Tab-separated table of C-alpha atoms in Angstrom:
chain	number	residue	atom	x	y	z
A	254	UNK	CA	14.043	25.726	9.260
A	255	UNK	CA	14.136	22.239	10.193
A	256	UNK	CA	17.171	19.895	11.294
A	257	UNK	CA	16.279	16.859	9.214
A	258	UNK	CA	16.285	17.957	5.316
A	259	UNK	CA	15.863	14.921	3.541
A	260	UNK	CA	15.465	16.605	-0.349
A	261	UNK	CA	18.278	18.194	-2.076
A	262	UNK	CA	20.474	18.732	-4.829
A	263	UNK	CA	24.101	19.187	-5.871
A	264	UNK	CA	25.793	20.005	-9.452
A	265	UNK	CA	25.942	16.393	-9.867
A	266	UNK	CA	22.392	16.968	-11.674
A	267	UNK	CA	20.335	20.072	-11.254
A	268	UNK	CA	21.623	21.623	-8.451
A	269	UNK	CA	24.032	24.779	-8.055
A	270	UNK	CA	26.207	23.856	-5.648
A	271	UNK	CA	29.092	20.806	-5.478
A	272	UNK	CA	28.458	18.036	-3.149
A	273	UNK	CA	30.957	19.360	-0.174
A	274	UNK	CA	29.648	23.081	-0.837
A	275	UNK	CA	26.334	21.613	-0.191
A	276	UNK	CA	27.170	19.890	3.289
A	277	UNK	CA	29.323	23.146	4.176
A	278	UNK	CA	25.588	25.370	2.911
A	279	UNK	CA	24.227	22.829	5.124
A	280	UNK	CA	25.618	22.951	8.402
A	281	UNK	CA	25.658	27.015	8.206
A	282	UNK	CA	22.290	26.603	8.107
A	283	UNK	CA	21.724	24.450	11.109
A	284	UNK	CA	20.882	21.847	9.312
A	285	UNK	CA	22.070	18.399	11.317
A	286	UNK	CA	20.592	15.104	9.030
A	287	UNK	CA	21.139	15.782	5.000
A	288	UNK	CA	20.072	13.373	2.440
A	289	UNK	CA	21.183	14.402	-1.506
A	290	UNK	CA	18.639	12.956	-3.490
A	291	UNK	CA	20.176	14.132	-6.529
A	292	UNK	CA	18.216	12.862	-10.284
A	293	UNK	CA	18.790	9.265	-11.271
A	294	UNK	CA	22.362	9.220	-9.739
A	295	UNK	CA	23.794	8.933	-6.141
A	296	UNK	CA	26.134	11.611	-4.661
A	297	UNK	CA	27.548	9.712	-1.482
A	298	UNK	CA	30.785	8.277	-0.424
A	299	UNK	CA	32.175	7.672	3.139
A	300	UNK	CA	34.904	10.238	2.536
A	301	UNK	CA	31.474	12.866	2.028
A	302	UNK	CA	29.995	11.188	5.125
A	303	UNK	CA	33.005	12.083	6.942
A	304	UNK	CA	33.753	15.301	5.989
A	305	UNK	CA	30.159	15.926	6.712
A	306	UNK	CA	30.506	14.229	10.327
A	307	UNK	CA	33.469	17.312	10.896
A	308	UNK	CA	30.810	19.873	10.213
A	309	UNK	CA	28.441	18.509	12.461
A	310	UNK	CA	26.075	17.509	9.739
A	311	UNK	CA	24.854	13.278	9.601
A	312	UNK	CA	24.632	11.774	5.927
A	313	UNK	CA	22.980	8.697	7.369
A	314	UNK	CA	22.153	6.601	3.733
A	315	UNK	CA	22.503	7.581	0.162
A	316	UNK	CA	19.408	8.340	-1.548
A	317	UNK	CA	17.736	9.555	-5.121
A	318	UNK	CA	14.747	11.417	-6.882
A	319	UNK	CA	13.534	9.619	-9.681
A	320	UNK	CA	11.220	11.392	-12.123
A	321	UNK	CA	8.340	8.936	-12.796
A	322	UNK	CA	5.234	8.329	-14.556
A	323	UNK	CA	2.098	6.801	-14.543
A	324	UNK	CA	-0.901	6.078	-16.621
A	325	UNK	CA	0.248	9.500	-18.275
A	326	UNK	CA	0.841	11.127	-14.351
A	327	UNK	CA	4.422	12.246	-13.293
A	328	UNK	CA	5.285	11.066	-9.948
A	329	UNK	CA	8.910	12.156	-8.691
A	330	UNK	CA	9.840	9.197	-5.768
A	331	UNK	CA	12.406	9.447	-3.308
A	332	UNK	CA	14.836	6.240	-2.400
A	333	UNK	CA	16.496	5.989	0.575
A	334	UNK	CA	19.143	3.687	2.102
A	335	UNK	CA	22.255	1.590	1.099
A	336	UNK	CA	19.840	-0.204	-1.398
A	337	UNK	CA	20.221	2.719	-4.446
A	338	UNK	CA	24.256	1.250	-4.299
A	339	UNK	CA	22.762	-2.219	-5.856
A	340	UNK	CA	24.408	-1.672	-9.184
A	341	UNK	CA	21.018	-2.958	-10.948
A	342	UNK	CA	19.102	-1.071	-9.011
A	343	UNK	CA	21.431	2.074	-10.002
A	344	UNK	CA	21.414	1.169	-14.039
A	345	UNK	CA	17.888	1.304	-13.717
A	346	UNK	CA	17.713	4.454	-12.520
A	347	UNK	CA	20.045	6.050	-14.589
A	348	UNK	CA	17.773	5.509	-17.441
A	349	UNK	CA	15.966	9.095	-17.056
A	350	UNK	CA	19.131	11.091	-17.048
A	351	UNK	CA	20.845	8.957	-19.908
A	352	UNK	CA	17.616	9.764	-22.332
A	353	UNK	CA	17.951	13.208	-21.405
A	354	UNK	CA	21.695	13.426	-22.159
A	355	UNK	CA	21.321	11.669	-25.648
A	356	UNK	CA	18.653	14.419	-26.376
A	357	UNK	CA	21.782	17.078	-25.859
A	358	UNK	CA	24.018	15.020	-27.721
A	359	UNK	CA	21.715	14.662	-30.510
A	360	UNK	CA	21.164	18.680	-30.304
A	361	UNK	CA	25.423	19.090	-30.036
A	362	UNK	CA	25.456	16.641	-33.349
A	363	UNK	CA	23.504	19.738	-35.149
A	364	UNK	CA	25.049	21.935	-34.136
A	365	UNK	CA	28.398	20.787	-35.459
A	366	UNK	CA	26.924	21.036	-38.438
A	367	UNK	CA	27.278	24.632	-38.872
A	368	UNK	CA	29.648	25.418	-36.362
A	369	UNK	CA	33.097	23.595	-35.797
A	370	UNK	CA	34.829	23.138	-32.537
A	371	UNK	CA	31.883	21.781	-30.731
A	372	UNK	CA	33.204	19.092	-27.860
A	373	UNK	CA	31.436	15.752	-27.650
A	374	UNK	CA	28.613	14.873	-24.907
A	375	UNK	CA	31.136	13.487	-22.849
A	376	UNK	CA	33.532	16.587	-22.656
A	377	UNK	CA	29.856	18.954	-22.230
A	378	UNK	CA	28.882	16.736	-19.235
A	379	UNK	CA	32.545	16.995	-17.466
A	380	UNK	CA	31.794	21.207	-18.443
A	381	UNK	CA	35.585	21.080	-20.324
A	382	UNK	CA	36.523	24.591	-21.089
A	383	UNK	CA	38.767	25.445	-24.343
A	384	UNK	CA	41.453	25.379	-21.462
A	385	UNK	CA	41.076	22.165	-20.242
A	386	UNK	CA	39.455	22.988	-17.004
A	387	UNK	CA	36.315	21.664	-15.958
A	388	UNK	CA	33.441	23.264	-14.453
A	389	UNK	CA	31.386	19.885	-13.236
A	390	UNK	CA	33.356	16.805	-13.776
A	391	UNK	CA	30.849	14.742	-11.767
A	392	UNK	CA	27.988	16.301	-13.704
A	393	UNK	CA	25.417	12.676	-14.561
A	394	UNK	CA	22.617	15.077	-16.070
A	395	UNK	CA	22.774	18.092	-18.210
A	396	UNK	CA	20.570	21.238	-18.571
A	397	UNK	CA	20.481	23.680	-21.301
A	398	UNK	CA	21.805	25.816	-18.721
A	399	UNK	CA	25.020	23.552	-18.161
A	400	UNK	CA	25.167	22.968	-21.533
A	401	UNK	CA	24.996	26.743	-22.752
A	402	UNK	CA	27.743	27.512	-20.155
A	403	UNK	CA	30.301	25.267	-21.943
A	404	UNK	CA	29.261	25.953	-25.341
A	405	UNK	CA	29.433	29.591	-25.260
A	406	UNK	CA	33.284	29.731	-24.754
A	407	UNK	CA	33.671	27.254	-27.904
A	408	UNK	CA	30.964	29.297	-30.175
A	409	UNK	CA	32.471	32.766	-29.027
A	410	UNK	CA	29.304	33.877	-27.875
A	411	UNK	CA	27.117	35.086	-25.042
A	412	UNK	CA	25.353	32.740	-23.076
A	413	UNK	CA	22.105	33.931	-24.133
A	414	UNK	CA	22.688	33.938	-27.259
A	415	UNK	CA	24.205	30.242	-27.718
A	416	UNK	CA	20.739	29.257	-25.534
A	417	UNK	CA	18.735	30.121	-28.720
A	418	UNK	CA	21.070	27.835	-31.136
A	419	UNK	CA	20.862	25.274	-28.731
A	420	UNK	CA	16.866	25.403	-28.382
A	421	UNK	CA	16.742	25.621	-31.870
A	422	UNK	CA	19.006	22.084	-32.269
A	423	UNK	CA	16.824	20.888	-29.926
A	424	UNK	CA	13.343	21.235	-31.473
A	425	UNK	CA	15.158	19.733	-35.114
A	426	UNK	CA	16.368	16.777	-32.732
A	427	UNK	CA	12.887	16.520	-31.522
A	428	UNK	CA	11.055	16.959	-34.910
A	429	UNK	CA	13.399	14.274	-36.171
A	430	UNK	CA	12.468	11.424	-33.402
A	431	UNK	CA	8.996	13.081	-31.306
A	432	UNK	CA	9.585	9.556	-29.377
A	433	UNK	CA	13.327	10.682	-27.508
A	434	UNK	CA	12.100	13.338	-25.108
A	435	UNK	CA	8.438	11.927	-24.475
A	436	UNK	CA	7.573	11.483	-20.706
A	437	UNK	CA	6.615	7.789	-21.383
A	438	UNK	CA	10.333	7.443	-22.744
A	439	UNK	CA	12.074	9.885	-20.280
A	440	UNK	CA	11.031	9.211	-17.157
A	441	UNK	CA	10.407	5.234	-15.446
A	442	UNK	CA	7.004	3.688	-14.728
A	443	UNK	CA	6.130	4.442	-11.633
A	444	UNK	CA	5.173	1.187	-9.577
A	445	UNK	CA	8.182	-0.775	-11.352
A	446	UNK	CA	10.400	1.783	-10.013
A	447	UNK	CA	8.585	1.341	-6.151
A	448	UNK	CA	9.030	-2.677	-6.665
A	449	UNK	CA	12.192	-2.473	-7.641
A	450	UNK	CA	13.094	0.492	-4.698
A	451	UNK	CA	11.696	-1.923	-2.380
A	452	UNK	CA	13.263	-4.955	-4.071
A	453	UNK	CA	16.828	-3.371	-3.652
A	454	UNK	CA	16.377	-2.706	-0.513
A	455	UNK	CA	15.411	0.952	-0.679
A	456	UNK	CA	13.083	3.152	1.355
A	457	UNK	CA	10.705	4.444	-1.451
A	458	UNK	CA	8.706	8.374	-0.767
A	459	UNK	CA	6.764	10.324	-2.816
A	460	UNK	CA	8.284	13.586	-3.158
A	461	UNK	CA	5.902	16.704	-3.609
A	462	UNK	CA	2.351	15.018	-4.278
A	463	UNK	CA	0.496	18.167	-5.181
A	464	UNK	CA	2.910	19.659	-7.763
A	465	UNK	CA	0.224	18.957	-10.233
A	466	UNK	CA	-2.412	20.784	-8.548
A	467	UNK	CA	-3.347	23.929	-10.024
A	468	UNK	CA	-4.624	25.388	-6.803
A	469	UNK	CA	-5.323	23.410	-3.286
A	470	UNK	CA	-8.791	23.099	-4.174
A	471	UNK	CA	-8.620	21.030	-6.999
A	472	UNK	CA	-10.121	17.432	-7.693
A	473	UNK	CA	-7.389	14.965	-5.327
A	474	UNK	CA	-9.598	11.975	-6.266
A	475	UNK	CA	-6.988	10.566	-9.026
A	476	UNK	CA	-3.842	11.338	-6.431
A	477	UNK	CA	-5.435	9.142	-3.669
A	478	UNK	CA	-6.267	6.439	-5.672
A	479	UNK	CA	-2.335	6.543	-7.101
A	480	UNK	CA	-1.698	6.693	-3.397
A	481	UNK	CA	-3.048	3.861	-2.021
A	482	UNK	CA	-1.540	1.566	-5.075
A	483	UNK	CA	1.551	2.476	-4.456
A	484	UNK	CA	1.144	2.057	-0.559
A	485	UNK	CA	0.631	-1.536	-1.946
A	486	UNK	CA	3.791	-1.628	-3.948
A	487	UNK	CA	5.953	-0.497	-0.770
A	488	UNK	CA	5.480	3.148	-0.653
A	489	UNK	CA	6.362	4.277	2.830
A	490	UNK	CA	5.963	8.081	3.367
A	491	UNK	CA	5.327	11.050	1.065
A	492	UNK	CA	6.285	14.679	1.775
A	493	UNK	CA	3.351	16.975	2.820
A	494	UNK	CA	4.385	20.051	1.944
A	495	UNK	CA	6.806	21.817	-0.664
A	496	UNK	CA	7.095	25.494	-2.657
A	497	UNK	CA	6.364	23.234	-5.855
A	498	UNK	CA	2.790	22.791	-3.927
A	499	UNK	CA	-0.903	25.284	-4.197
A	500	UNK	CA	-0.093	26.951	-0.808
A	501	UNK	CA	2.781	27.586	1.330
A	502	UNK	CA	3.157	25.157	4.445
A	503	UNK	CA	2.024	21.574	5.054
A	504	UNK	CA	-1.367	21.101	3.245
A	505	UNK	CA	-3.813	19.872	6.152
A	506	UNK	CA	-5.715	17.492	3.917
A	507	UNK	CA	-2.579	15.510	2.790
A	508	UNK	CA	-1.660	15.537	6.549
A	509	UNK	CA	-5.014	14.094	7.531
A	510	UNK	CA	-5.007	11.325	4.536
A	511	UNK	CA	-1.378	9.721	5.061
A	512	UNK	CA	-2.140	8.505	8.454
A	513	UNK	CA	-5.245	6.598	6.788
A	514	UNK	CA	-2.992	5.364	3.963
A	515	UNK	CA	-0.305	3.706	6.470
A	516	UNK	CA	2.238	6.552	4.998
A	517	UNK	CA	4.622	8.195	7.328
A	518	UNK	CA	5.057	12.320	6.821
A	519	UNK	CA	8.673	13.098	5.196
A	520	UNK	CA	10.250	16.087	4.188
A	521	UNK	CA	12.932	18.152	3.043
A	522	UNK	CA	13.881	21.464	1.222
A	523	UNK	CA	14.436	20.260	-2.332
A	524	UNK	CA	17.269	22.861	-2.167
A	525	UNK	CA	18.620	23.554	-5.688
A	526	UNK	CA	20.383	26.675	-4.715
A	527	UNK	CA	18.351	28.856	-7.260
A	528	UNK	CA	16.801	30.876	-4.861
A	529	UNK	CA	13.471	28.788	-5.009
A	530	UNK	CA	14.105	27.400	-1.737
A	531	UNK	CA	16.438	26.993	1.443
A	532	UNK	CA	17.999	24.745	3.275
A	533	UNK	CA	15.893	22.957	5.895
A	534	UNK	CA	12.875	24.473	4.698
A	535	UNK	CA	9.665	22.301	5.131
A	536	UNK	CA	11.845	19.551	6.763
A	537	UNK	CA	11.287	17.107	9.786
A	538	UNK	CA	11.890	17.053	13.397
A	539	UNK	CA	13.893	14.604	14.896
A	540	UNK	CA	11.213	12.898	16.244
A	541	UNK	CA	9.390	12.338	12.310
A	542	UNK	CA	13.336	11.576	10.662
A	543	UNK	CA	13.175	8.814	13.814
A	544	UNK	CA	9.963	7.503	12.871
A	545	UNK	CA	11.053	7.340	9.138
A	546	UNK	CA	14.330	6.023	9.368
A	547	UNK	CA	13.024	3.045	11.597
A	548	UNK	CA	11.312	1.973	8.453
A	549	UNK	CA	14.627	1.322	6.523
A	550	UNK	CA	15.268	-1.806	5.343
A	551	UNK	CA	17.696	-3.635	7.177
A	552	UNK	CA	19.319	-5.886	4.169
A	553	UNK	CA	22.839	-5.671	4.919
A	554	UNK	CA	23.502	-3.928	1.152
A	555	UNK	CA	25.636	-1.660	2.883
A	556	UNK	CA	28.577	-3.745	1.293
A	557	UNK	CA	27.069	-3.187	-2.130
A	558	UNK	CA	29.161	-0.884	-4.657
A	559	UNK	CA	28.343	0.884	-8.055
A	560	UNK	CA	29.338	4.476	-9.335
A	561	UNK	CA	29.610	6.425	-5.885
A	562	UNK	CA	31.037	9.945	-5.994
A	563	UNK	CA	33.690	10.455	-4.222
């Protein structure tokens, strides 16, 4: 366990647990710097930084994972900083998790078809029970898993079973347009999205660089390369280790390589609450989150507003 964690998730997309359950998991845990870097949308508000600031835990700038591609590679990079407010910045973000909501709706749209009572996108992403209450009204991106938990009370059904009608609406909505759920239309190019990080004002990182590695062995020529382009674009740090990664730990050759890149060493948990990982797990000392955070941008966007949670 470290006391910087600067990768995690809340409910707001893929994570288990709601933003103040999340700061409250957090300082339990001994946790004292948290970034959310939730999917294409940013959980952070002063009213979270100071309820976080009573638990003893720092939320020192928003920040974001954005799921990326490029020249047919995914790339997931981390934005930091008061810069991923800019509310162009932010509609360009959104993009991946917008895509992957219409691909629901599309599937819900079947699915009516045969079966009646089936609430709109908007009512699935809020999670609005047949009672009115709402499991995640600040959901921004929808599983199958989030979407299966609403459905199931409308349908009358187990969860399991309303997860095979809904894969089943899914491949007809992806027979029907092949185009819709396609990497090259799901996720952003990947040294756009590091210009326009940088442009913003963000702090751009490259979250879990050997998650396409199928063992630690394996050919890094092609990752390097990427590497040193996007050091070019404004890439400042990259984590070196992660449990999406060939071995457990930080991986000594990505260690050795950032230094010669000009990359600072990040990390963080990517805590989803799934049991995958924990809290502060393959995060940074004090003395790395220093060396980091002195690489912020220092634009003055802190004034900047767009669709904060609150």
């Amino acid at each position: 366990m470290a006391p910087v964690d600067l990768h995690t998730h809340t409910s707001v997309s893929d994570g288990r647990l709601g933003p103040e359950q999340l700061i409250a998991a957090a300082a339990e845990s001994g946790v004292r710097v948290l970034v959310i870097t939730d999917h294409s949308a940013v959980t952070w508000s002063k009213a979270l930084v100071r309820r976080a600031a009573a638990l003893g835990v720092s939320l020192p700038f928003p920040g974001m994972e954005l799921s990326t591609v490029h020249e047919g590679e995914r790339y997931h990079v981390l934005v930091y900083g008061s810069g991923c407010l800019d509310p162009g910045f932010a509609v360009y973000a959104s993009r991946p998790n917008q895509v992957k909501n219409e691909r629901i709706g599309r599937a819900l749209d079947v699915l009516r078809t045969e079966h009646r009572g089936i609430p709109d996108l908007p009512a699935v992403l809020r999670g609005r029970l047949p009672d009115g209450s709402q499991l995640h009204p600040h959901k921004r991106l929808l599983s199958r898993t989030d979407t299966c938990n609403v459905l199931a009370s409308f349908l009358d059904r187990g969860v399991e079973d309303t997860r095979v009608l809904l894969s089943a609406a899914l491949r007809e909505v992806d027979r029907r347009d092949p185009i819709l759920g396609s990497h090259e239309n799901t996720y952003l190019p990947t040294a756009e999205t590091i210009e326009r990080a940088v442009e913003a004002g963000c702090l751009p990182v490259l979250a879990h660089p050997l998650w396409r590695l199928p063992d630690e062995d394996s050919d890094r020529s092609r990752l390097e390369r990427d590497l040193r382009l996007f050091r070019r674009l404004g890439l400042r740090g990259a984590e070196v280790a992660s449990y999406h990664h060939p071995r457990p730990g930080a991986d000594p050759r990505l260690v050795a390589l950032l230094p010669d890149l000009g990359l600072e060493r990040s990390g963080g948990s990517d805590f989803h609450g799934n049991g995958k990982s924990w809290l502060g797990r393959y995060g940074l000392t004090s003395a790395e989150f220093d060396r980091l955070a002195r690489l912020m941008p220092r634009n003055g966007s802190e004034t900047k507003q767009s669709g904060t949670l609150v």
